Amino acid sequence: MAVSAAARRRRVLSSEHFTGWAFVTPGVVIILLFGAVPIVWSALMSFQRSNLLSPSTPFVGLKNYRQLAHDPVISQALEHTLVYTALFVPGTMLVGLFLAVAMNRKIRFIAFYRTVAYATMAISTISEAIVFIWLFAPSYGVVNYFLSLAGVPPQQFLNSPSQALYVIVIMTIWGWTGFSVVIYLAALQGVPQTLMEAAAIDGATPWRTFRRVTLPLLSPASLFLAVWLTINALQLFDEVYLSTQGGPLNATTVLVYYLYTQAFQDFNFGYASAIAYVLFLLIIVITVVQFRVGRRFTHYRS
């Protein structure tokens, strides 16, 4: 009996299932520890008054969620987040599509151009913010210099409540264009040349071929980009924190930045957790709507 038990143990230890679980277990533990546990913990904190410093965490029910409806900064942050998303997502997709089409051809140094286009994704957000703060500086910025050559008076840009959010939109479009280019370029190279040749034989102009043949075949890539970029846009934080810190006059305060200030500046972790779950719900709703609407316009090749 002892021999059979030892043999069984050896069989288990030498099996592929055991080896697979041995490799997967560290990753599962890390995901549970730094992913699942904070999710559950923040869900509990959203029903408490907690600052993570005091052992007293009284249960307040839905008070944190009801407070959201009466917080004027939340309404501003939500508006800024949605405006930013509405500008950033289509802007990044259009610029990426334009560059991908331009680079989907055989020309000299094409590999270099493609590398340069994707380089924006390799640049850190800190470097990106520093460059754009320098470009849009009111007193010595390069953008104001070129505007002065055209007779336009100097603009305040990041110091202006009416302009700061749009500068951040430009900054993030530049930073994410490389990702959009790579996705569209891969999709363009998967378009069958036989369809393009058939359209040309039928007398279709290049623009009509692009609109009627190429764009429908790019719709799966477009849906993926729309969903992925929207999720990232709704979680905007780094660029705001590095360039404006929500100012001026809360003009660039978005949901995640306001969540950060509530949690790590005001130590109101219960309220911050409620904001996080409202944002989570918003992301789910918008993503579901995108998939449902996008399904009608997405064409998959068999």
mmCIF file of C-alpha atoms in Angstrom:
data_model
loop_
_atom_site.group_PDB
_atom_site.id
_atom_site.type_symbol
_atom_site.label_atom_id
_atom_site.label_comp_id
_atom_site.label_asym_id
_atom_site.label_seq_id
_atom_site.Cartn_x
_atom_site.Cartn_y
_atom_site.Cartn_z
ATOM 1 C CA MET A 1 0.000 0.000 0.000
ATOM 2 C CA ALA A 2 2.850 2.358 0.886
ATOM 3 C CA VAL A 3 4.539 1.605 -2.406
ATOM 4 C CA SER A 4 1.400 2.362 -4.391
ATOM 5 C CA ALA A 5 0.899 5.660 -2.494
ATOM 6 C CA ALA A 6 4.486 6.697 -3.211
ATOM 7 C CA ALA A 7 4.089 5.716 -6.851
ATOM 8 C CA ARG A 8 0.883 7.733 -7.022
ATOM 9 C CA ARG A 9 2.668 10.759 -5.575
ATOM 10 C CA ARG A 10 5.463 10.399 -8.112
ATOM 11 C CA ARG A 11 2.910 10.148 -10.903
ATOM 12 C CA VAL A 12 1.194 13.325 -9.732
ATOM 13 C CA LEU A 13 4.459 15.236 -9.314
ATOM 14 C CA SER A 14 5.664 14.223 -12.772
ATOM 15 C CA SER A 15 2.357 14.906 -14.538
ATOM 16 C CA GLU A 16 1.867 17.786 -16.972
ATOM 17 C CA HIS A 17 -1.064 19.112 -14.913
ATOM 18 C CA PHE A 18 1.094 19.489 -11.819
ATOM 19 C CA THR A 19 3.871 21.152 -13.819
ATOM 20 C CA GLY A 20 1.388 23.542 -15.393
ATOM 21 C CA TRP A 21 -0.138 24.513 -12.048
ATOM 22 C CA ALA A 22 3.332 24.922 -10.565
ATOM 23 C CA PHE A 23 4.117 27.558 -13.207
ATOM 24 C CA VAL A 24 0.702 29.236 -12.964
ATOM 25 C CA THR A 25 0.363 29.367 -9.171
ATOM 26 C CA PRO A 26 2.774 32.310 -8.533
ATOM 27 C CA GLY A 27 0.922 34.407 -11.097
ATOM 28 C CA VAL A 28 -2.469 33.422 -9.635
ATOM 29 C CA VAL A 29 -1.293 34.360 -6.131
ATOM 30 C CA ILE A 30 -0.028 37.747 -7.334
ATOM 31 C CA ILE A 31 -3.298 38.450 -9.200
ATOM 32 C CA LEU A 32 -5.379 37.508 -6.169
ATOM 33 C CA LEU A 33 -3.187 39.483 -3.778
ATOM 34 C CA PHE A 34 -2.876 42.677 -5.828
ATOM 35 C CA GLY A 35 -6.050 42.380 -7.932
ATOM 36 C CA ALA A 36 -8.928 40.531 -6.340
ATOM 37 C CA VAL A 37 -8.220 41.487 -2.713
ATOM 38 C CA PRO A 38 -8.121 45.277 -3.384
ATOM 39 C CA ILE A 39 -11.315 44.997 -5.448
ATOM 40 C CA VAL A 40 -13.205 43.310 -2.605
ATOM 41 C CA TRP A 41 -11.642 45.575 0.019
ATOM 42 C CA SER A 42 -12.542 48.761 -1.863
ATOM 43 C CA ALA A 43 -16.092 47.464 -2.317
ATOM 44 C CA LEU A 44 -16.399 47.124 1.467
ATOM 45 C CA MET A 45 -14.818 50.554 2.053
ATOM 46 C CA SER A 46 -17.340 52.201 -0.267
ATOM 47 C CA PHE A 47 -19.967 51.478 2.432
ATOM 48 C CA GLN A 48 -17.769 52.746 5.259
ATOM 49 C CA ARG A 49 -16.246 55.981 6.513
ATOM 50 C CA SER A 50 -12.559 55.173 6.382
ATOM 51 C CA ASN A 51 -9.279 57.060 6.234
ATOM 52 C CA LEU A 52 -6.989 53.996 6.559
ATOM 53 C CA LEU A 53 -5.386 55.664 9.589
ATOM 54 C CA SER A 54 -8.021 55.174 12.263
ATOM 55 C CA PRO A 55 -9.109 51.657 13.304
ATOM 56 C CA SER A 56 -12.673 52.960 13.451
ATOM 57 C CA THR A 57 -14.476 52.312 10.143
ATOM 58 C CA PRO A 58 -18.189 52.824 10.824
ATOM 59 C CA PHE A 59 -20.657 51.424 8.309
ATOM 60 C CA VAL A 60 -22.519 54.269 6.570
ATOM 61 C CA GLY A 61 -24.541 52.309 4.017
ATOM 62 C CA LEU A 62 -25.171 54.177 0.788
ATOM 63 C CA LYS A 63 -24.152 57.560 2.201
ATOM 64 C CA ASN A 64 -20.983 57.746 0.089
ATOM 65 C CA TYR A 65 -22.975 57.001 -3.057
ATOM 66 C CA ARG A 66 -25.695 59.502 -2.183
ATOM 67 C CA GLN A 67 -23.016 62.130 -1.601
ATOM 68 C CA LEU A 68 -21.950 61.747 -5.237
ATOM 69 C CA ALA A 69 -25.269 63.217 -6.372
ATOM 70 C CA HIS A 70 -24.662 66.402 -4.359
ATOM 71 C CA ASP A 71 -20.958 66.877 -5.065
ATOM 72 C CA PRO A 72 -20.487 69.671 -7.658
ATOM 73 C CA VAL A 73 -16.902 68.601 -8.370
ATOM 74 C CA ILE A 74 -18.099 65.114 -9.356
ATOM 75 C CA SER A 75 -20.421 66.560 -11.998
ATOM 76 C CA GLN A 76 -17.553 68.687 -13.337
ATOM 77 C CA ALA A 77 -15.177 65.717 -13.344
ATOM 78 C CA LEU A 78 -17.721 63.544 -15.135
ATOM 79 C CA GLU A 79 -18.321 66.222 -17.751
ATOM 80 C CA HIS A 80 -14.585 66.691 -18.340
ATOM 81 C CA THR A 81 -14.071 62.929 -18.573
ATOM 82 C CA LEU A 82 -16.828 62.501 -21.166
ATOM 83 C CA VAL A 83 -15.714 65.531 -23.209
ATOM 84 C CA TYR A 84 -12.150 64.275 -23.182
ATOM 85 C CA THR A 85 -13.254 60.778 -24.230
ATOM 86 C CA ALA A 86 -15.452 62.126 -27.031
ATOM 87 C CA LEU A 87 -12.490 64.067 -28.468
ATOM 88 C CA PHE A 88 -9.631 61.674 -27.740
ATOM 89 C CA VAL A 89 -11.084 58.409 -29.083
ATOM 90 C CA PRO A 90 -12.159 59.516 -32.600
ATOM 91 C CA GLY A 91 -9.159 61.852 -32.848
ATOM 92 C CA THR A 92 -6.682 59.056 -32.137
ATOM 93 C CA MET A 93 -8.461 56.680 -34.507
ATOM 94 C CA LEU A 94 -8.582 59.185 -37.377
ATOM 95 C CA VAL A 95 -4.932 60.231 -37.046
ATOM 96 C CA GLY A 96 -3.865 56.597 -36.717
ATOM 97 C CA LEU A 97 -5.900 55.547 -39.748
ATOM 98 C CA PHE A 98 -4.489 58.387 -41.845
ATOM 99 C CA LEU A 99 -0.896 57.501 -40.968
ATOM 100 C CA ALA A 100 -1.493 53.767 -41.385
ATOM 101 C CA VAL A 101 -2.904 54.267 -44.897
ATOM 102 C CA ALA A 102 0.014 56.549 -45.749
ATOM 103 C CA MET A 103 2.509 53.918 -44.590
ATOM 104 C CA ASN A 104 0.748 50.934 -46.136
ATOM 105 C CA ARG A 105 2.832 51.117 -49.290
ATOM 106 C CA LYS A 106 6.254 50.230 -50.581
ATOM 107 C CA ILE A 107 8.421 53.325 -50.370
ATOM 108 C CA ARG A 108 11.998 53.957 -49.293
ATOM 109 C CA PHE A 109 12.667 54.016 -45.552
ATOM 110 C CA ILE A 110 9.160 52.717 -44.787
ATOM 111 C CA ALA A 111 10.503 50.643 -41.878
ATOM 112 C CA PHE A 112 11.987 53.825 -40.379
ATOM 113 C CA TYR A 113 8.699 55.716 -40.751
ATOM 114 C CA ARG A 114 6.771 52.905 -39.078
ATOM 115 C CA THR A 115 9.252 52.813 -36.226
ATOM 116 C CA VAL A 116 8.954 56.570 -35.723
ATOM 117 C CA ALA A 117 5.148 56.327 -35.721
ATOM 118 C CA TYR A 118 5.202 53.687 -33.001
ATOM 119 C CA ALA A 119 7.914 55.455 -30.977
ATOM 120 C CA THR A 120 5.271 57.581 -29.254
ATOM 121 C CA MET A 121 4.158 54.472 -27.348
ATOM 122 C CA ALA A 122 7.704 53.867 -26.094
ATOM 123 C CA ILE A 123 8.064 57.363 -24.619
ATOM 124 C CA SER A 124 7.176 57.632 -20.944
ATOM 125 C CA THR A 125 4.240 59.753 -19.876
ATOM 126 C CA ILE A 126 6.555 61.945 -17.807
ATOM 127 C CA SER A 127 8.692 62.775 -20.848
ATOM 128 C CA GLU A 128 5.576 63.364 -22.915
ATOM 129 C CA ALA A 129 4.169 65.789 -20.343
ATOM 130 C CA ILE A 130 7.465 67.687 -20.040
ATOM 131 C CA VAL A 131 7.674 68.116 -23.817
ATOM 132 C CA PHE A 132 4.099 69.377 -24.125
ATOM 133 C CA ILE A 133 4.439 71.723 -21.143
ATOM 134 C CA TRP A 134 7.449 73.223 -22.946
ATOM 135 C CA LEU A 135 5.641 73.381 -26.302
ATOM 136 C CA PHE A 136 2.547 75.071 -24.857
ATOM 137 C CA ALA A 137 4.251 77.315 -22.292
ATOM 138 C CA PRO A 138 2.561 80.768 -22.400
ATOM 139 C CA SER A 139 5.766 82.827 -22.265
ATOM 140 C CA TYR A 140 8.399 80.822 -24.171
ATOM 141 C CA GLY A 141 6.463 77.972 -25.816
ATOM 142 C CA VAL A 142 7.133 76.945 -29.390
ATOM 143 C CA VAL A 143 3.419 76.909 -30.246
ATOM 144 C CA ASN A 144 2.957 80.533 -29.186
ATOM 145 C CA TYR A 145 6.027 81.467 -31.216
ATOM 146 C CA PHE A 146 4.516 80.070 -34.410
ATOM 147 C CA LEU A 147 1.158 81.640 -33.578
ATOM 148 C CA SER A 148 2.879 85.022 -33.231
ATOM 149 C CA LEU A 149 4.285 84.617 -36.750
ATOM 150 C CA ALA A 150 0.680 84.308 -37.947
ATOM 151 C CA GLY A 151 -0.376 87.389 -35.992
ATOM 152 C CA VAL A 152 -2.219 85.461 -33.261
ATOM 153 C CA PRO A 153 -1.745 86.840 -29.727
ATOM 154 C CA PRO A 154 -0.105 84.558 -27.124
ATOM 155 C CA GLN A 155 -2.397 81.946 -25.592
ATOM 156 C CA GLN A 156 -2.356 80.665 -22.023
ATOM 157 C CA PHE A 157 -3.042 77.018 -22.975
ATOM 158 C CA LEU A 158 -2.480 74.903 -19.814
ATOM 159 C CA ASN A 159 -3.030 77.986 -17.645
ATOM 160 C CA SER A 160 -6.408 78.713 -19.256
ATOM 161 C CA PRO A 161 -9.589 77.038 -17.942
ATOM 162 C CA SER A 162 -11.047 77.067 -21.465
ATOM 163 C CA GLN A 163 -7.980 75.614 -23.213
ATOM 164 C CA ALA A 164 -6.194 73.277 -20.784
ATOM 165 C CA LEU A 165 -8.382 70.205 -21.395
ATOM 166 C CA TYR A 166 -7.931 70.499 -25.168
ATOM 167 C CA VAL A 167 -4.145 70.650 -24.775
ATOM 168 C CA ILE A 168 -4.334 67.391 -22.802
ATOM 169 C CA VAL A 169 -6.439 65.908 -25.619
ATOM 170 C CA ILE A 170 -3.729 66.846 -28.141
ATOM 171 C CA MET A 171 -1.034 65.465 -25.840
ATOM 172 C CA THR A 172 -2.717 62.086 -25.409
ATOM 173 C CA ILE A 173 -3.682 61.773 -29.082
ATOM 174 C CA TRP A 174 0.002 62.199 -29.898
ATOM 175 C CA GLY A 175 0.945 59.626 -27.285
ATOM 176 C CA TRP A 176 -1.560 56.970 -28.422
ATOM 177 C CA THR A 177 -1.308 57.472 -32.178
ATOM 178 C CA GLY A 178 1.463 54.861 -32.458
ATOM 179 C CA PHE A 179 -0.788 52.187 -30.979
ATOM 180 C CA SER A 180 -3.588 53.097 -33.383
ATOM 181 C CA VAL A 181 -1.171 53.042 -36.332
ATOM 182 C CA VAL A 182 0.050 49.539 -35.493
ATOM 183 C CA ILE A 183 -3.491 48.134 -35.205
ATOM 184 C CA TYR A 184 -4.708 49.746 -38.431
ATOM 185 C CA LEU A 185 -1.540 48.869 -40.330
ATOM 186 C CA ALA A 186 -1.917 45.208 -39.385
ATOM 187 C CA ALA A 187 -5.570 45.299 -40.466
ATOM 188 C CA LEU A 188 -4.721 47.013 -43.773
ATOM 189 C CA GLN A 189 -2.152 44.372 -44.620
ATOM 190 C CA GLY A 190 -4.841 41.745 -44.119
ATOM 191 C CA VAL A 191 -7.153 43.267 -46.750
ATOM 192 C CA PRO A 192 -7.221 40.881 -49.785
ATOM 193 C CA GLN A 193 -5.645 42.497 -52.821
ATOM 194 C CA THR A 194 -8.093 40.618 -55.045
ATOM 195 C CA LEU A 195 -10.921 42.794 -53.740
ATOM 196 C CA MET A 196 -8.962 45.957 -54.451
ATOM 197 C CA GLU A 197 -8.170 44.764 -57.968
ATOM 198 C CA ALA A 198 -11.809 43.816 -58.580
ATOM 199 C CA ALA A 199 -12.943 47.287 -57.480
ATOM 200 C CA ALA A 200 -10.393 48.901 -59.799
ATOM 201 C CA ILE A 201 -11.580 46.743 -62.718
ATOM 202 C CA ASP A 202 -15.166 47.816 -62.003
ATOM 203 C CA GLY A 203 -14.050 51.441 -62.345
ATOM 204 C CA ALA A 204 -14.161 52.469 -58.687
ATOM 205 C CA THR A 205 -12.088 55.501 -57.771
ATOM 206 C CA PRO A 206 -9.438 55.124 -55.022
ATOM 207 C CA TRP A 207 -11.633 57.040 -52.554
ATOM 208 C CA ARG A 208 -14.698 54.935 -53.374
ATOM 209 C CA THR A 209 -12.639 51.754 -53.059
ATOM 210 C CA PHE A 210 -11.364 52.884 -49.688
ATOM 211 C CA ARG A 211 -14.851 53.817 -48.457
ATOM 212 C CA ARG A 212 -16.704 50.804 -49.824
ATOM 213 C CA VAL A 213 -14.091 48.051 -49.565
ATOM 214 C CA THR A 214 -11.270 48.936 -47.201
ATOM 215 C CA LEU A 215 -13.184 50.667 -44.396
ATOM 216 C CA PRO A 216 -15.740 47.836 -43.911
ATOM 217 C CA LEU A 217 -12.868 45.337 -43.702
ATOM 218 C CA LEU A 218 -11.200 47.540 -41.080
ATOM 219 C CA SER A 219 -14.327 47.605 -38.908
ATOM 220 C CA PRO A 220 -13.146 44.862 -36.479
ATOM 221 C CA ALA A 221 -9.950 46.839 -35.845
ATOM 222 C CA SER A 222 -11.998 50.027 -35.466
ATOM 223 C CA LEU A 223 -14.295 48.393 -32.906
ATOM 224 C CA PHE A 224 -11.340 47.080 -30.923
ATOM 225 C CA LEU A 225 -9.671 50.507 -30.930
ATOM 226 C CA ALA A 226 -12.888 52.295 -29.977
ATOM 227 C CA VAL A 227 -13.433 50.037 -26.964
ATOM 228 C CA TRP A 228 -9.790 49.961 -25.858
ATOM 229 C CA LEU A 229 -9.223 53.709 -26.233
ATOM 230 C CA THR A 230 -12.512 54.527 -24.496
ATOM 231 C CA ILE A 231 -11.593 52.420 -21.467
ATOM 232 C CA ASN A 232 -8.218 54.168 -21.282
ATOM 233 C CA ALA A 233 -9.774 57.601 -21.786
ATOM 234 C CA LEU A 234 -12.234 57.115 -18.936
ATOM 235 C CA GLN A 235 -9.262 56.303 -16.675
ATOM 236 C CA LEU A 236 -7.217 59.382 -17.640
ATOM 237 C CA PHE A 237 -4.878 60.340 -14.809
ATOM 238 C CA ASP A 238 -1.144 60.529 -15.589
ATOM 239 C CA GLU A 239 -1.250 63.434 -18.033
ATOM 240 C CA VAL A 240 -3.552 65.476 -15.770
ATOM 241 C CA TYR A 241 -1.437 64.806 -12.684
ATOM 242 C CA LEU A 242 1.806 65.719 -14.437
ATOM 243 C CA SER A 243 0.677 68.788 -16.376
ATOM 244 C CA THR A 244 -2.168 70.582 -14.574
ATOM 245 C CA GLN A 245 -3.069 68.638 -11.407
ATOM 246 C CA GLY A 246 -6.734 69.220 -12.140
ATOM 247 C CA GLY A 247 -6.427 72.960 -12.662
ATOM 248 C CA PRO A 248 -6.812 75.695 -13.475
ATOM 249 C CA LEU A 249 -10.051 76.095 -11.500
ATOM 250 C CA ASN A 250 -10.821 72.347 -11.803
ATOM 251 C CA ALA A 251 -10.923 72.724 -15.592
ATOM 252 C CA THR A 252 -9.045 69.449 -16.100
ATOM 253 C CA THR A 253 -10.279 67.526 -13.061
ATOM 254 C CA VAL A 254 -11.406 64.117 -14.327
ATOM 255 C CA LEU A 255 -12.912 61.243 -12.372
ATOM 256 C CA VAL A 256 -9.733 59.312 -11.644
ATOM 257 C CA TYR A 257 -7.828 62.440 -10.609
ATOM 258 C CA TYR A 258 -10.658 63.463 -8.276
ATOM 259 C CA LEU A 259 -10.665 59.921 -6.874
ATOM 260 C CA TYR A 260 -6.925 60.296 -6.235
ATOM 261 C CA THR A 261 -7.341 63.609 -4.404
ATOM 262 C CA GLN A 262 -10.117 62.205 -2.229
ATOM 263 C CA ALA A 263 -8.117 59.091 -1.322
ATOM 264 C CA PHE A 264 -4.519 60.291 -1.021
ATOM 265 C CA GLN A 265 -4.859 63.990 -0.223
ATOM 266 C CA ASP A 266 -8.068 64.154 1.832
ATOM 267 C CA PHE A 267 -7.780 60.535 3.087
ATOM 268 C CA ASN A 268 -11.461 59.980 2.397
ATOM 269 C CA PHE A 269 -11.048 56.399 1.229
ATOM 270 C CA GLY A 270 -14.683 55.427 1.636
ATOM 271 C CA TYR A 271 -15.869 58.176 -0.694
ATOM 272 C CA ALA A 272 -12.991 57.503 -3.121
ATOM 273 C CA SER A 273 -14.003 53.825 -3.266
ATOM 274 C CA ALA A 274 -17.557 54.843 -4.136
ATOM 275 C CA ILE A 275 -16.229 57.016 -6.972
ATOM 276 C CA ALA A 276 -14.153 54.072 -8.206
ATOM 277 C CA TYR A 277 -17.175 51.790 -8.384
ATOM 278 C CA VAL A 278 -19.293 54.404 -10.141
ATOM 279 C CA LEU A 279 -16.493 54.744 -12.702
ATOM 280 C CA PHE A 280 -16.338 50.954 -13.015
ATOM 281 C CA LEU A 281 -20.078 50.844 -13.709
ATOM 282 C CA LEU A 282 -19.752 53.678 -16.248
ATOM 283 C CA ILE A 283 -16.998 51.804 -18.102
ATOM 284 C CA ILE A 284 -19.075 48.613 -18.228
ATOM 285 C CA VAL A 285 -22.173 50.427 -19.527
ATOM 286 C CA ILE A 286 -20.273 52.323 -22.236
ATOM 287 C CA THR A 287 -18.383 49.168 -23.295
ATOM 288 C CA VAL A 288 -21.592 47.141 -23.588
ATOM 289 C CA VAL A 289 -23.204 49.912 -25.652
ATOM 290 C CA GLN A 290 -20.159 50.067 -27.924
ATOM 291 C CA PHE A 291 -20.252 46.317 -28.554
ATOM 292 C CA ARG A 292 -23.995 46.314 -29.225
ATOM 293 C CA VAL A 293 -23.846 49.279 -31.591
ATOM 294 C CA GLY A 294 -20.563 48.211 -33.169
ATOM 295 C CA ARG A 295 -21.910 44.746 -33.969
ATOM 296 C CA ARG A 296 -24.222 46.308 -36.569
ATOM 297 C CA PHE A 297 -21.350 47.958 -38.424
ATOM 298 C CA THR A 298 -18.639 45.335 -38.002
ATOM 299 C CA HIS A 299 -17.936 42.981 -40.885
ATOM 300 C CA TYR A 300 -15.877 39.873 -40.247
ATOM 301 C CA ARG A 301 -14.310 37.997 -43.136
ATOM 302 C CA SER A 302 -14.958 34.263 -43.117
#
